[in-house]
Tab-separated table of C-alpha atoms and ligand atoms in Angstrom:
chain	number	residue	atom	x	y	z
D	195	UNK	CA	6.679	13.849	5.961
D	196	UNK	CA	4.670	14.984	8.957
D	197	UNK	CA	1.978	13.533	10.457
D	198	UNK	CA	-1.292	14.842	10.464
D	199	UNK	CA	-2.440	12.517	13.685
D	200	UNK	CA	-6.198	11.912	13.896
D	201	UNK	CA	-7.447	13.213	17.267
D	202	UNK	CA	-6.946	10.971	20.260
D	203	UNK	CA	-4.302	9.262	18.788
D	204	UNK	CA	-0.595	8.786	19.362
D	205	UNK	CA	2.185	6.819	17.893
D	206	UNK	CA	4.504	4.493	19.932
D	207	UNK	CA	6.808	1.580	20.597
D	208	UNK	CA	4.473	-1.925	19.965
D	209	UNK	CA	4.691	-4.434	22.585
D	210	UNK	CA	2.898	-6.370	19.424
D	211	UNK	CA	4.810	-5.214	16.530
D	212	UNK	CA	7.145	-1.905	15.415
D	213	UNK	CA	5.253	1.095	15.482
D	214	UNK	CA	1.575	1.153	17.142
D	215	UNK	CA	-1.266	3.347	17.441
D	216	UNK	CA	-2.334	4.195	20.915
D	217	UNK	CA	-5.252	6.364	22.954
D	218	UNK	CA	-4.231	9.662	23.961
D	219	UNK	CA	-7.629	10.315	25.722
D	220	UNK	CA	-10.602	8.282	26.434
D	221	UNK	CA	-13.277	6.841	23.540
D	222	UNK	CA	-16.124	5.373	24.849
D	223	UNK	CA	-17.547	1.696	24.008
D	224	UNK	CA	-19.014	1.530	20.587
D	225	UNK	CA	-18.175	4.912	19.271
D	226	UNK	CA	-15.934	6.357	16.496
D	227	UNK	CA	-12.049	6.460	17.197
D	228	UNK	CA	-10.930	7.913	13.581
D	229	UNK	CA	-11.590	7.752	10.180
D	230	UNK	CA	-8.950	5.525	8.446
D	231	UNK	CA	-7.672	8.323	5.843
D	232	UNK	CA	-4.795	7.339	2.983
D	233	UNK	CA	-3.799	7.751	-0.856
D	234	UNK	CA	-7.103	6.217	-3.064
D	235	UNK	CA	-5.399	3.359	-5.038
D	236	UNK	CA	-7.378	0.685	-7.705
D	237	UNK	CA	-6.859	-3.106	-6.996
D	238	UNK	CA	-4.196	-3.356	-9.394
D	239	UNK	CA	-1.912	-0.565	-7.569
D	240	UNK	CA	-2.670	-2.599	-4.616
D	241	UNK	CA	-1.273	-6.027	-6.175
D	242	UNK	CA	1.322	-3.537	-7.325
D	243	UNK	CA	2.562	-2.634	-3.679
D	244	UNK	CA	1.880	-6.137	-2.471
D	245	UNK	CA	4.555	-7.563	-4.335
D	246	UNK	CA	7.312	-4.645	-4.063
D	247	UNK	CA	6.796	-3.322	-0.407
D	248	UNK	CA	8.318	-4.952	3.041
D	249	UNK	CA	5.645	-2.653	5.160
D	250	UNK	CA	1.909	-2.682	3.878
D	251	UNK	CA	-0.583	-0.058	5.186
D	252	UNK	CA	-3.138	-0.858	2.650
D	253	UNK	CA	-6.730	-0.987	3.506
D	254	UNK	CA	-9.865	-2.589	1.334
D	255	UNK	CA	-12.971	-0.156	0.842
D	256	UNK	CA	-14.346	-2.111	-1.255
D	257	UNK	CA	-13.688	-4.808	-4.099
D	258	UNK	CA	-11.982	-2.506	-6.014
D	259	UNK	CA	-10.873	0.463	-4.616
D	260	UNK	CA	-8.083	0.242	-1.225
D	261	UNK	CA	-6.462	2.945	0.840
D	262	UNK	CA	-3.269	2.762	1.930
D	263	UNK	CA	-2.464	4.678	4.714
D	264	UNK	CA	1.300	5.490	4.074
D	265	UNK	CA	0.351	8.427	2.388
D	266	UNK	CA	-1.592	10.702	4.033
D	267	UNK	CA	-1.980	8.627	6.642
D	268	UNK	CA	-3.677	9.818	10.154
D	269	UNK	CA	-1.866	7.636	12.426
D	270	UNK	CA	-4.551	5.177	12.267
D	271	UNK	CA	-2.623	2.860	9.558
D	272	UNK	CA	-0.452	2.004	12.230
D	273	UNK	CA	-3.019	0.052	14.144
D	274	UNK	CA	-2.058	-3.099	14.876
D	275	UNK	CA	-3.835	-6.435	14.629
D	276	UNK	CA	-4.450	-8.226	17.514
D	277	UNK	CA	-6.921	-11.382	18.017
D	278	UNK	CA	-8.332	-9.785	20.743
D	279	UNK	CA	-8.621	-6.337	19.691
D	280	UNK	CA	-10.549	-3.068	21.616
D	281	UNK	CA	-11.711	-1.830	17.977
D	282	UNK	CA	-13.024	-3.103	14.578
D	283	UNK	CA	-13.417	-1.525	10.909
D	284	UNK	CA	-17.038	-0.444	9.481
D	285	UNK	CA	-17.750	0.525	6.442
D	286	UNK	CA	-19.917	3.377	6.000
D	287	UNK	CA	-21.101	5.369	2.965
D	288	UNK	CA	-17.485	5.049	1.472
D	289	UNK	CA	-15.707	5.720	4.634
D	290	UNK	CA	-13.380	2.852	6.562
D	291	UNK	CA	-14.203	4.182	10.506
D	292	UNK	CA	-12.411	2.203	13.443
D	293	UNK	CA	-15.064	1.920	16.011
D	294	UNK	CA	-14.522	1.242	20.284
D	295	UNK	CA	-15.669	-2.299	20.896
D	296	UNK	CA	-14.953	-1.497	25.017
D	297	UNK	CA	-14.490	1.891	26.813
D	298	UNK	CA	-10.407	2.899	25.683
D	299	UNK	CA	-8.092	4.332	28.162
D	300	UNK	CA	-5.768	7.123	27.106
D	301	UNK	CA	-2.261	4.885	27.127
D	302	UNK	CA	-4.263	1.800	25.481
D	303	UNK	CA	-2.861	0.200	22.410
D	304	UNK	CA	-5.664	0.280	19.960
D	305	UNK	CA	-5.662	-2.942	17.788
D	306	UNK	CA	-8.444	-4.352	15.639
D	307	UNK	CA	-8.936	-7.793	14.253
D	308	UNK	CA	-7.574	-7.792	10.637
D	309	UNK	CA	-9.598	-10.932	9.410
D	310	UNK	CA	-8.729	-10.631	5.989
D	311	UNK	CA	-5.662	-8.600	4.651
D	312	UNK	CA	-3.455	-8.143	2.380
D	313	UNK	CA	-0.715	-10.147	4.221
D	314	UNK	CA	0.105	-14.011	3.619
D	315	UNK	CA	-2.444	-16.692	5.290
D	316	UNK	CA	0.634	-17.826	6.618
D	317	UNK	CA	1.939	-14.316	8.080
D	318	UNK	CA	2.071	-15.517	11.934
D	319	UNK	CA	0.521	-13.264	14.702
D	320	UNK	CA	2.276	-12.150	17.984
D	321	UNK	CA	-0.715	-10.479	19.732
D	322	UNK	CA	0.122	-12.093	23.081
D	323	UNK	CA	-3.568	-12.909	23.382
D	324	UNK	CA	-4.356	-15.952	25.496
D	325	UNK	CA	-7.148	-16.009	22.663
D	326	UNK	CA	-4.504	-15.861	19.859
D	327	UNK	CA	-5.562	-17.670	16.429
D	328	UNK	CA	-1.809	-17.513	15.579
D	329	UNK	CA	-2.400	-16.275	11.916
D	330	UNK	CA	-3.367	-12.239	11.465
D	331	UNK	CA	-5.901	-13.807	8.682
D	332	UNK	CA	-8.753	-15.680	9.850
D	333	UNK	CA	-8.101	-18.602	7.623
D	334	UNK	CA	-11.791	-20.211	7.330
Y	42	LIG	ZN1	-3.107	-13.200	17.729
């Protein structure tokens, strides 16, 4: 299936992990990247693929309702965690939005701070950070 890429974005080889998402032109310091787009699933769906699927690409809009990215996905679901990332998710009238949280060079790796995900607690992290947590969830 093609991909309908969100613009500014670009897919590419991960220094962090498989596939990435990276800057094709500049976004400024605390403004919109993209929209995180994907198929509408329930919570149960969502336990559904969690169990069954090697990849996830799921993302929580709220308690109940996810979206996971590997349908209909605009290039964002391939963003990458990192534990010092350049973005972060908001929430915003029903819409997941990644957001700049520094100015974003076209070439950059974006990569946002998962906190909590679907993935294990003990899923390890290979952001290469010097800041690294070594977990993708922040396990409080
Ligand atoms: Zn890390």
């Amino acid at each position: 299936m093609k991909l309908n890429l969100a613009p500014g974005l670009t897919i590419g080889k991960s220094p962090i992990n498989g596939r990435g998402c990276f800057a094709s032109h500049f976004f400024l310091q605390g403004y919109k990247i993209a929209e995180y787009a994907g198929e509408r699933i329930s919570r149960r769906e969502v336990a559904r693929r969690v169990r069954t699927r090697r990849k996830l690409r799921i993302c929580a809009l709220n308690p109940y309702w996810s979206l996971d990215g590997s349908l209909g996905g605009n290039g964002t679901h391939y963003i990458n965690h990192s534990c010092a990332p350049n973005s972060y998710m908001k929430i915003h009238h029903g819409h997941i939005l990644f957001m700049a949280l520094r100015d974003i060079n076209p070439g950059d790796e974006i990569t946002c701070d998962y906190i909590s995900s679907y993935h294990s607690d003990a899923k390890k992290c290979r952001c290469r950070s010097p800041i690294c947590r070594g977990t993708i969830n922040k396990i409080v």
